[in-house]
Every structure is written in C-alpha cells, then in structure tokens.
Amino acid sequence: MEARSSTEEALIKYKEGIGQFATKMPGFTRQFNALTEECFKEGALSQKQKQLIALGISIHAQDEYCIIYHTKGCLDQGCSEQEILEAVGVTVAFGGGASMSQGVTLVQECIQEMNQLKQ
C-alpha cells in the first residue's frame, strides 16, 4: 500500500513496526492488543470520548505516532474538528507550549489530510 499523505505514511510505518515486533514478541504483542481493545470498548464512556482522551494524552506525551493514530481515531468516531481542537485546548492547559506546538501543527495537518483523503 502506497501512502497518499504523510499521515497515511506514519500509520503504515506504525502498523509495519507492530507487525515486525509481533514476530519477535508475539505473546507481549497479543497482550498489548488485548489491553488496548478492552480499553477502547464502548462502555460508560463512548469510543468517541475515549479517542479524545487518548489524543490529549498523546499530545501531552509528545508521541507523534499516537497523535496521528488518535487524531484519525477521533475522526473515525465522528469527532468534529471543533471537538478535536477543544481537546487540544484542554491538553495545552496541562502541557503548555509543547502541547500547543503539536496541536497547531501535527493535529491540524492530520485533520486536513484525513479530510482530503475522504473526498
């Protein structure tokens, strides 16, 4: 699969990395996948809310692959751009300038690229 954007390229690279890691650490990878699947199941919090939380944590942690992954997750769960940007705003309240820089660059770039891919 050839990437059509930098966002897709990062997602492909991450998935390939997980695949390579799984061949070397299959039990660990299965447990990790089971944990994340359980964490993101619909419950008292919706999957949409959980993706917004994960995006905020990813921004605060400065984890660019997770920022991309969870920005896409937010869009896939039906988040509006405004909802995503408000989650960025809450994160900035805790993470300051570093969180702001990720929000005004990578998050907005992901939103724009993912919306263009839908067209």
PDB file of C-alpha atoms in Angstrom:
ATOM      1  CA  MET A   1       0.000   0.000   0.000  1.00  0.00           C
ATOM      2  CA  GLU A   2       1.404   3.344  -1.017  1.00  0.00           C
ATOM      3  CA  ALA A   3       0.799   6.295   1.282  1.00  0.00           C
ATOM      4  CA  ARG A   4      -1.144   9.229  -0.138  1.00  0.00           C
ATOM      5  CA  SER A   5      -0.111  11.622   2.644  1.00  0.00           C
ATOM      6  CA  SER A   6       2.335  11.982   5.497  1.00  0.00           C
ATOM      7  CA  THR A   7      -0.445  10.932   7.877  1.00  0.00           C
ATOM      8  CA  GLU A   8      -1.028   7.692   5.979  1.00  0.00           C
ATOM      9  CA  GLU A   9       2.728   7.131   5.734  1.00  0.00           C
ATOM     10  CA  ALA A  10       3.079   7.342   9.536  1.00  0.00           C
ATOM     11  CA  LEU A  11       0.122   4.997  10.078  1.00  0.00           C
ATOM     12  CA  ILE A  12       1.569   2.448   7.641  1.00  0.00           C
ATOM     13  CA  LYS A  13       5.001   2.698   9.258  1.00  0.00           C
ATOM     14  CA  TYR A  14       3.457   2.129  12.702  1.00  0.00           C
ATOM     15  CA  LYS A  15       1.448  -0.895  11.545  1.00  0.00           C
ATOM     16  CA  GLU A  16       4.513  -2.379   9.855  1.00  0.00           C
ATOM     17  CA  GLY A  17       6.509  -1.841  13.033  1.00  0.00           C
ATOM     18  CA  ILE A  18       3.862  -3.569  15.139  1.00  0.00           C
ATOM     19  CA  GLY A  19       3.886  -6.473  12.686  1.00  0.00           C
ATOM     20  CA  GLN A  20       7.665  -6.845  12.880  1.00  0.00           C
ATOM     21  CA  PHE A  21       7.599  -6.561  16.667  1.00  0.00           C
ATOM     22  CA  ALA A  22       4.838  -9.193  16.859  1.00  0.00           C
ATOM     23  CA  THR A  23       7.034 -11.730  15.075  1.00  0.00           C
ATOM     24  CA  LYS A  24       9.712 -11.236  17.734  1.00  0.00           C
ATOM     25  CA  MET A  25       7.435 -10.734  20.752  1.00  0.00           C
ATOM     26  CA  PRO A  26       4.129 -12.445  19.896  1.00  0.00           C
ATOM     27  CA  GLY A  27       2.855 -13.007  23.444  1.00  0.00           C
ATOM     28  CA  PHE A  28       3.617  -9.468  24.511  1.00  0.00           C
ATOM     29  CA  THR A  29       2.001  -8.032  21.373  1.00  0.00           C
ATOM     30  CA  ARG A  30      -1.143 -10.150  21.840  1.00  0.00           C
ATOM     31  CA  GLN A  31      -1.445  -8.930  25.430  1.00  0.00           C
ATOM     32  CA  PHE A  32      -0.879  -5.315  24.401  1.00  0.00           C
ATOM     33  CA  ASN A  33      -3.521  -5.584  21.662  1.00  0.00           C
ATOM     34  CA  ALA A  34      -5.969  -7.227  24.092  1.00  0.00           C
ATOM     35  CA  LEU A  35      -5.393  -4.425  26.612  1.00  0.00           C
ATOM     36  CA  THR A  36      -5.956  -1.648  24.098  1.00  0.00           C
ATOM     37  CA  GLU A  37      -9.023  -3.363  22.621  1.00  0.00           C
ATOM     38  CA  GLU A  38     -10.524  -3.638  26.108  1.00  0.00           C
ATOM     39  CA  CYS A  39      -9.673  -0.020  26.928  1.00  0.00           C
ATOM     40  CA  PHE A  40     -11.355   1.319  23.798  1.00  0.00           C
ATOM     41  CA  LYS A  41     -14.558  -0.740  24.017  1.00  0.00           C
ATOM     42  CA  GLU A  42     -17.819   1.152  24.317  1.00  0.00           C
ATOM     43  CA  GLY A  43     -18.733   1.495  27.985  1.00  0.00           C
ATOM     44  CA  ALA A  44     -19.742   4.285  30.338  1.00  0.00           C
ATOM     45  CA  LEU A  45     -17.562   6.414  28.068  1.00  0.00           C
ATOM     46  CA  SER A  46     -18.179   6.260  24.339  1.00  0.00           C
ATOM     47  CA  GLN A  47     -15.436   5.253  21.926  1.00  0.00           C
ATOM     48  CA  LYS A  48     -15.520   8.843  20.696  1.00  0.00           C
ATOM     49  CA  GLN A  49     -14.817  10.173  24.194  1.00  0.00           C
ATOM     50  CA  LYS A  50     -12.065   7.605  24.692  1.00  0.00           C
ATOM     51  CA  GLN A  51     -10.362   8.677  21.448  1.00  0.00           C
ATOM     52  CA  LEU A  52     -10.458  12.328  22.548  1.00  0.00           C
ATOM     53  CA  ILE A  53      -8.880  11.365  25.884  1.00  0.00           C
ATOM     54  CA  ALA A  54      -6.224   9.284  24.110  1.00  0.00           C
ATOM     55  CA  LEU A  55      -5.454  12.183  21.784  1.00  0.00           C
ATOM     56  CA  GLY A  56      -4.960  14.535  24.721  1.00  0.00           C
ATOM     57  CA  ILE A  57      -2.638  12.083  26.454  1.00  0.00           C
ATOM     58  CA  SER A  58      -0.713  11.522  23.204  1.00  0.00           C
ATOM     59  CA  ILE A  59      -0.225  15.257  22.736  1.00  0.00           C
ATOM     60  CA  HIS A  60       0.897  15.700  26.342  1.00  0.00           C
ATOM     61  CA  ALA A  61       3.320  12.771  25.974  1.00  0.00           C
ATOM     62  CA  GLN A  62       4.648  14.252  22.701  1.00  0.00           C
ATOM     63  CA  ASP A  63       4.127  10.871  20.981  1.00  0.00           C
ATOM     64  CA  GLU A  64       3.778  11.784  17.312  1.00  0.00           C
ATOM     65  CA  TYR A  65       2.683   8.333  16.105  1.00  0.00           C
ATOM     66  CA  CYS A  66      -0.041   8.199  18.760  1.00  0.00           C
ATOM     67  CA  ILE A  67      -1.094  11.760  17.959  1.00  0.00           C
ATOM     68  CA  ILE A  68      -1.617  10.741  14.349  1.00  0.00           C
ATOM     69  CA  TYR A  69      -3.274   7.437  15.273  1.00  0.00           C
ATOM     70  CA  HIS A  70      -5.707   9.014  17.739  1.00  0.00           C
ATOM     71  CA  THR A  71      -6.480  12.051  15.566  1.00  0.00           C
ATOM     72  CA  LYS A  72      -7.569   9.523  12.944  1.00  0.00           C
ATOM     73  CA  GLY A  73      -9.431   7.615  15.673  1.00  0.00           C
ATOM     74  CA  CYS A  74     -11.281  10.776  16.643  1.00  0.00           C
ATOM     75  CA  LEU A  75     -12.293  11.422  13.047  1.00  0.00           C
ATOM     76  CA  ASP A  76     -13.288   7.773  12.573  1.00  0.00           C
ATOM     77  CA  GLN A  77     -15.519   8.045  15.652  1.00  0.00           C
ATOM     78  CA  GLY A  78     -17.248  11.116  14.243  1.00  0.00           C
ATOM     79  CA  CYS A  79     -15.490  13.894  16.130  1.00  0.00           C
ATOM     80  CA  SER A  80     -15.789  17.300  14.565  1.00  0.00           C
ATOM     81  CA  GLU A  81     -12.744  19.461  14.036  1.00  0.00           C
ATOM     82  CA  GLN A  82     -14.045  21.728  16.808  1.00  0.00           C
ATOM     83  CA  GLU A  83     -14.244  18.824  19.290  1.00  0.00           C
ATOM     84  CA  ILE A  84     -10.676  17.796  18.445  1.00  0.00           C
ATOM     85  CA  LEU A  85      -9.380  21.359  18.783  1.00  0.00           C
ATOM     86  CA  GLU A  86     -11.133  21.745  22.145  1.00  0.00           C
ATOM     87  CA  ALA A  87      -9.399  18.556  23.311  1.00  0.00           C
ATOM     88  CA  VAL A  88      -6.130  20.147  22.173  1.00  0.00           C
ATOM     89  CA  GLY A  89      -7.038  23.222  24.220  1.00  0.00           C
ATOM     90  CA  VAL A  90      -7.597  21.174  27.372  1.00  0.00           C
ATOM     91  CA  THR A  91      -4.283  19.423  26.792  1.00  0.00           C
ATOM     92  CA  VAL A  92      -2.499  22.763  26.380  1.00  0.00           C
ATOM     93  CA  ALA A  93      -3.782  23.761  29.832  1.00  0.00           C
ATOM     94  CA  PHE A  94      -1.628  20.941  31.236  1.00  0.00           C
ATOM     95  CA  GLY A  95       1.169  20.654  28.664  1.00  0.00           C
ATOM     96  CA  GLY A  96       1.778  24.279  27.771  1.00  0.00           C
ATOM     97  CA  GLY A  97       3.765  25.286  24.719  1.00  0.00           C
ATOM     98  CA  ALA A  98       4.896  21.776  23.792  1.00  0.00           C
ATOM     99  CA  SER A  99       1.277  20.628  23.583  1.00  0.00           C
ATOM    100  CA  MET A 100       0.305  23.772  21.713  1.00  0.00           C
ATOM    101  CA  SER A 101       3.014  23.170  19.103  1.00  0.00           C
ATOM    102  CA  GLN A 102       1.705  19.649  18.417  1.00  0.00           C
ATOM    103  CA  GLY A 103      -1.890  20.898  18.265  1.00  0.00           C
ATOM    104  CA  VAL A 104      -1.255  23.719  15.828  1.00  0.00           C
ATOM    105  CA  THR A 105       0.961  21.614  13.570  1.00  0.00           C
ATOM    106  CA  LEU A 106       0.570  17.834  13.594  1.00  0.00           C
ATOM    107  CA  VAL A 107      -3.059  17.605  14.731  1.00  0.00           C
ATOM    108  CA  GLN A 108      -4.273  20.205  12.229  1.00  0.00           C
ATOM    109  CA  GLU A 109      -2.186  18.601   9.460  1.00  0.00           C
ATOM    110  CA  CYS A 110      -3.745  15.202  10.233  1.00  0.00           C
ATOM    111  CA  ILE A 111      -7.265  16.613  10.181  1.00  0.00           C
ATOM    112  CA  GLN A 112      -6.640  18.319   6.862  1.00  0.00           C
ATOM    113  CA  GLU A 113      -5.015  15.267   5.245  1.00  0.00           C
ATOM    114  CA  MET A 114      -7.628  12.804   6.525  1.00  0.00           C
ATOM    115  CA  ASN A 115     -10.453  15.051   5.301  1.00  0.00           C
ATOM    116  CA  GLN A 116      -8.798  15.342   1.873  1.00  0.00           C
ATOM    117  CA  LEU A 117      -8.473  11.538   1.641  1.00  0.00           C
ATOM    118  CA  LYS A 118     -12.226  11.180   2.220  1.00  0.00           C
ATOM    119  CA  GLN A 119     -13.016  13.316  -0.836  1.00  0.00           C
TER     120      GLN A 119
END
